[in-house]
mmCIF file of C-alpha atoms in Angstrom:
data_model
loop_
_atom_site.group_PDB
_atom_site.id
_atom_site.type_symbol
_atom_site.label_atom_id
_atom_site.label_comp_id
_atom_site.label_asym_id
_atom_site.label_seq_id
_atom_site.Cartn_x
_atom_site.Cartn_y
_atom_site.Cartn_z
ATOM 1 C CA UNK A 1 129.647 106.595 113.728
ATOM 2 C CA UNK A 2 129.836 105.315 110.158
ATOM 3 C CA UNK A 3 132.410 102.747 109.173
ATOM 4 C CA UNK A 4 134.714 103.272 106.217
ATOM 5 C CA UNK A 5 134.579 99.565 105.443
ATOM 6 C CA UNK A 6 131.918 98.581 102.932
ATOM 7 C CA UNK A 7 129.642 96.210 104.747
ATOM 8 C CA UNK A 8 127.038 93.766 103.621
ATOM 9 C CA UNK A 9 124.598 95.434 101.266
ATOM 10 C CA UNK A 10 126.938 98.161 100.029
ATOM 11 C CA UNK A 11 129.722 97.045 97.688
ATOM 12 C CA UNK A 12 133.224 98.436 97.809
ATOM 13 C CA UNK A 13 134.080 101.424 95.657
ATOM 14 C CA UNK A 14 134.815 100.690 92.018
ATOM 15 C CA UNK A 15 137.828 102.932 91.594
ATOM 16 C CA UNK A 16 140.834 103.633 93.790
ATOM 17 C CA UNK A 17 141.600 107.065 95.156
ATOM 18 C CA UNK A 18 145.114 108.380 95.058
ATOM 19 C CA UNK A 19 147.382 106.147 97.176
ATOM 20 C CA UNK A 20 144.563 103.704 97.917
ATOM 21 C CA UNK A 21 144.540 100.066 96.768
ATOM 22 C CA UNK A 22 142.017 99.193 94.061
ATOM 23 C CA UNK A 23 138.677 97.932 95.412
ATOM 24 C CA UNK A 24 136.084 95.964 93.492
ATOM 25 C CA UNK A 25 132.339 95.677 93.817
ATOM 26 C CA UNK A 26 131.726 92.367 95.554
ATOM 27 C CA UNK A 27 128.970 90.777 93.464
ATOM 28 C CA UNK A 28 128.776 87.650 95.620
ATOM 29 C CA UNK A 29 128.237 89.743 98.742
ATOM 30 C CA UNK A 30 125.539 91.726 96.963
ATOM 31 C CA UNK A 31 123.835 88.519 95.796
ATOM 32 C CA UNK A 32 123.911 87.112 99.326
ATOM 33 C CA UNK A 33 122.355 90.294 100.668
ATOM 34 C CA UNK A 34 119.549 90.285 98.108
ATOM 35 C CA UNK A 35 118.819 86.613 98.733
ATOM 36 C CA UNK A 36 118.158 87.479 102.396
ATOM 37 C CA UNK A 37 115.567 90.110 101.488
ATOM 38 C CA UNK A 38 111.916 89.067 101.554
ATOM 39 C CA UNK A 39 110.368 88.631 98.119
ATOM 40 C CA UNK A 40 107.121 90.479 97.566
ATOM 41 C CA UNK A 41 104.018 88.641 96.362
ATOM 42 C CA UNK A 42 101.315 91.228 95.719
ATOM 43 C CA UNK A 43 101.277 92.538 92.164
ATOM 44 C CA UNK A 44 99.569 95.869 92.695
ATOM 45 C CA UNK A 45 100.411 99.499 92.018
ATOM 46 C CA UNK A 46 99.353 102.854 93.409
ATOM 47 C CA UNK A 47 96.047 102.795 91.487
ATOM 48 C CA UNK A 48 94.946 99.414 92.848
ATOM 49 C CA UNK A 49 93.194 100.462 96.078
ATOM 50 C CA UNK A 50 93.212 97.830 98.816
ATOM 51 C CA UNK A 51 95.629 95.597 96.926
ATOM 52 C CA UNK A 52 98.093 98.513 96.850
ATOM 53 C CA UNK A 53 97.815 98.786 100.639
ATOM 54 C CA UNK A 54 98.738 95.091 100.866
ATOM 55 C CA UNK A 55 101.684 95.681 98.535
ATOM 56 C CA UNK A 56 102.741 98.706 100.582
ATOM 57 C CA UNK A 57 102.780 96.567 103.742
ATOM 58 C CA UNK A 58 105.070 94.090 101.954
ATOM 59 C CA UNK A 59 107.312 96.980 100.869
ATOM 60 C CA UNK A 60 107.674 98.153 104.457
ATOM 61 C CA UNK A 61 108.400 94.616 105.704
ATOM 62 C CA UNK A 62 111.187 94.247 103.118
ATOM 63 C CA UNK A 63 112.631 97.711 103.855
ATOM 64 C CA UNK A 64 112.600 97.059 107.602
ATOM 65 C CA UNK A 65 114.298 93.685 107.061
ATOM 66 C CA UNK A 66 116.977 95.323 104.904
ATOM 67 C CA UNK A 67 117.560 98.103 107.430
ATOM 68 C CA UNK A 68 117.772 95.554 110.252
ATOM 69 C CA UNK A 69 120.280 93.479 108.255
ATOM 70 C CA UNK A 70 122.384 96.590 107.576
ATOM 71 C CA UNK A 71 122.322 97.724 111.210
ATOM 72 C CA UNK A 72 123.325 94.270 112.438
ATOM 73 C CA UNK A 73 126.276 94.421 110.024
ATOM 74 C CA UNK A 74 127.158 97.921 111.302
ATOM 75 C CA UNK A 75 126.234 99.461 107.975
ATOM 76 C CA UNK A 76 123.101 101.519 107.975
ATOM 77 C CA UNK A 77 123.503 103.728 104.922
ATOM 78 C CA UNK A 78 120.057 105.172 104.224
ATOM 79 C CA UNK A 79 116.823 106.406 105.726
ATOM 80 C CA UNK A 80 113.547 106.435 103.848
ATOM 81 C CA UNK A 81 109.908 107.280 104.437
ATOM 82 C CA UNK A 82 106.805 107.784 102.332
ATOM 83 C CA UNK A 83 103.740 109.953 102.187
ATOM 84 C CA UNK A 84 100.449 108.436 103.430
ATOM 85 C CA UNK A 85 99.636 106.815 100.102
ATOM 86 C CA UNK A 86 103.110 105.322 99.617
ATOM 87 C CA UNK A 87 103.595 107.029 96.272
ATOM 88 C CA UNK A 88 106.200 109.689 97.146
ATOM 89 C CA UNK A 89 109.336 108.688 99.063
ATOM 90 C CA UNK A 90 112.069 110.799 100.638
ATOM 91 C CA UNK A 91 115.117 110.154 102.756
ATOM 92 C CA UNK A 92 118.892 110.319 102.957
ATOM 93 C CA UNK A 93 121.645 108.099 101.596
ATOM 94 C CA UNK A 94 125.286 108.247 102.549
ATOM 95 C CA UNK A 95 128.571 106.700 101.540
ATOM 96 C CA UNK A 96 131.860 106.724 103.435
ATOM 97 C CA UNK A 97 134.915 107.395 101.286
ATOM 98 C CA UNK A 98 138.409 108.064 102.686
ATOM 99 C CA UNK A 99 136.884 108.119 106.182
ATOM 100 C CA UNK A 100 134.527 110.973 105.222
ATOM 101 C CA UNK A 101 130.768 110.553 105.077
ATOM 102 C CA UNK A 102 129.097 111.984 101.968
ATOM 103 C CA UNK A 103 125.356 112.397 102.497
ATOM 104 C CA UNK A 104 122.674 113.138 99.889
ATOM 105 C CA UNK A 105 118.926 113.710 99.846
ATOM 106 C CA UNK A 106 116.970 110.872 98.243
ATOM 107 C CA UNK A 107 113.603 111.315 96.576
ATOM 108 C CA UNK A 108 111.404 109.495 94.120
ATOM 109 C CA UNK A 109 107.807 108.949 93.143
ATOM 110 C CA UNK A 110 106.515 105.537 92.203
ATOM 111 C CA UNK A 111 105.437 105.317 88.569
ATOM 112 C CA UNK A 112 101.762 104.489 88.006
ATOM 113 C CA UNK A 113 102.905 101.222 86.391
ATOM 114 C CA UNK A 114 104.852 100.160 89.503
ATOM 115 C CA UNK A 115 105.815 97.355 90.242
ATOM 116 C CA UNK A 116 106.087 96.466 86.540
ATOM 117 C CA UNK A 117 108.489 99.417 86.196
ATOM 118 C CA UNK A 118 111.128 100.223 88.832
ATOM 119 C CA UNK A 119 111.212 103.585 90.591
ATOM 120 C CA UNK A 120 113.560 106.293 89.333
ATOM 121 C CA UNK A 121 115.737 107.003 92.367
ATOM 122 C CA UNK A 122 116.948 110.605 92.482
ATOM 123 C CA UNK A 123 119.708 112.505 94.301
ATOM 124 C CA UNK A 124 118.749 116.046 93.230
ATOM 125 C CA UNK A 125 121.616 117.898 94.918
ATOM 126 C CA UNK A 126 124.192 116.217 92.649
ATOM 127 C CA UNK A 127 122.161 116.666 89.470
ATOM 128 C CA UNK A 128 124.473 117.314 86.517
ATOM 129 C CA UNK A 129 127.689 116.307 88.296
ATOM 130 C CA UNK A 130 128.031 112.892 86.671
ATOM 131 C CA UNK A 131 127.255 111.363 83.298
ATOM 132 C CA UNK A 132 125.541 108.462 85.066
ATOM 133 C CA UNK A 133 122.550 110.587 85.971
ATOM 134 C CA UNK A 134 119.499 111.946 84.215
ATOM 135 C CA UNK A 135 117.803 115.337 84.541
ATOM 136 C CA UNK A 136 116.482 115.936 88.021
ATOM 137 C CA UNK A 137 119.228 113.877 89.658
ATOM 138 C CA UNK A 138 117.774 110.502 88.666
ATOM 139 C CA UNK A 139 120.511 107.889 88.831
ATOM 140 C CA UNK A 140 121.186 105.778 85.753
ATOM 141 C CA UNK A 141 119.905 102.236 86.278
ATOM 142 C CA UNK A 142 118.944 101.382 82.696
ATOM 143 C CA UNK A 143 121.386 98.860 81.317
ATOM 144 C CA UNK A 144 122.019 96.704 84.371
ATOM 145 C CA UNK A 145 119.145 97.088 86.804
ATOM 146 C CA UNK A 146 116.022 97.389 84.651
ATOM 147 C CA UNK A 147 116.376 93.972 82.949
ATOM 148 C CA UNK A 148 116.948 92.339 86.347
ATOM 149 C CA UNK A 149 113.886 94.110 87.744
ATOM 150 C CA UNK A 150 111.767 93.040 84.748
ATOM 151 C CA UNK A 151 112.674 89.376 85.318
ATOM 152 C CA UNK A 152 111.666 89.626 88.986
ATOM 153 C CA UNK A 153 108.297 91.425 88.871
ATOM 154 C CA UNK A 154 106.422 91.433 91.301
ATOM 155 C CA UNK A 155 108.984 89.977 93.707
ATOM 156 C CA UNK A 156 111.352 92.953 93.784
ATOM 157 C CA UNK A 157 110.439 96.078 95.705
ATOM 158 C CA UNK A 158 112.001 99.224 97.072
ATOM 159 C CA UNK A 159 114.463 97.350 99.312
ATOM 160 C CA UNK A 160 115.744 95.539 96.227
ATOM 161 C CA UNK A 161 116.006 98.847 94.337
ATOM 162 C CA UNK A 162 118.123 100.257 97.152
ATOM 163 C CA UNK A 163 120.325 97.135 97.412
ATOM 164 C CA UNK A 164 120.805 96.541 93.683
ATOM 165 C CA UNK A 165 120.444 100.066 92.343
ATOM 166 C CA UNK A 166 121.404 102.781 94.792
ATOM 167 C CA UNK A 167 124.109 100.910 96.751
ATOM 168 C CA UNK A 168 126.285 99.970 93.753
ATOM 169 C CA UNK A 169 125.687 103.379 92.159
ATOM 170 C CA UNK A 170 126.949 105.170 95.269
ATOM 171 C CA UNK A 171 129.917 102.800 95.556
ATOM 172 C CA UNK A 172 130.932 103.445 91.966
ATOM 173 C CA UNK A 173 130.131 107.139 91.639
ATOM 174 C CA UNK A 174 130.981 108.824 94.958
ATOM 175 C CA UNK A 175 134.727 108.019 94.814
ATOM 176 C CA UNK A 176 134.796 109.116 91.173
ATOM 177 C CA UNK A 177 132.971 112.390 91.930
ATOM 178 C CA UNK A 178 135.309 113.129 94.845
ATOM 179 C CA UNK A 179 138.429 112.376 92.782
ATOM 180 C CA UNK A 180 137.151 114.601 89.958
ATOM 181 C CA UNK A 181 136.469 117.419 92.432
ATOM 182 C CA UNK A 182 132.770 117.505 91.566
ATOM 183 C CA UNK A 183 131.690 116.990 95.167
ATOM 184 C CA UNK A 184 133.380 117.922 98.409
ATOM 185 C CA UNK A 185 132.742 116.916 101.980
ATOM 186 C CA UNK A 186 130.581 119.206 104.125
ATOM 187 C CA UNK A 187 133.783 120.260 105.944
ATOM 188 C CA UNK A 188 135.300 121.353 102.627
ATOM 189 C CA UNK A 189 137.604 118.317 102.418
ATOM 190 C CA UNK A 190 137.984 116.190 99.300
#
């Protein structure tokens, strides 16, 4: 069963719900989490043949390490898998708010210029429900995440995108979307 407490890797919600004390995104906790993730070494993208396969192995090692870290902290909050070539990824992400678990489909394709350019993570079922999203349900990562990614090429990978992109986005946006009535729990509760 999911915990309502934000655990290591997923920061606390940015805005309070009615009658709830204000929470803040814990940047130090996020930094500690990212520092524990393996850094990738291979600078290769989907067009680079055998070198891409080596990069893909590093991606899986980092994702497995991140998942293991989250599970040990009692906070697994996503599943992810790829096609055979490692270019198209799908999964689920979830966030617990007011003791209710909000779950969304995750999908993205790696750009041909990856890892020089980060992936565009998408939650298509909430497309158009927030201003912090682009067409197709792609979450907005431009102003904060992209410069950080650019400074850390080729060391950042998909695990880093989930930890530094998706996790804070969910923590900031899900409570806001619930409070605004733009999303409801599967049981029809807000």
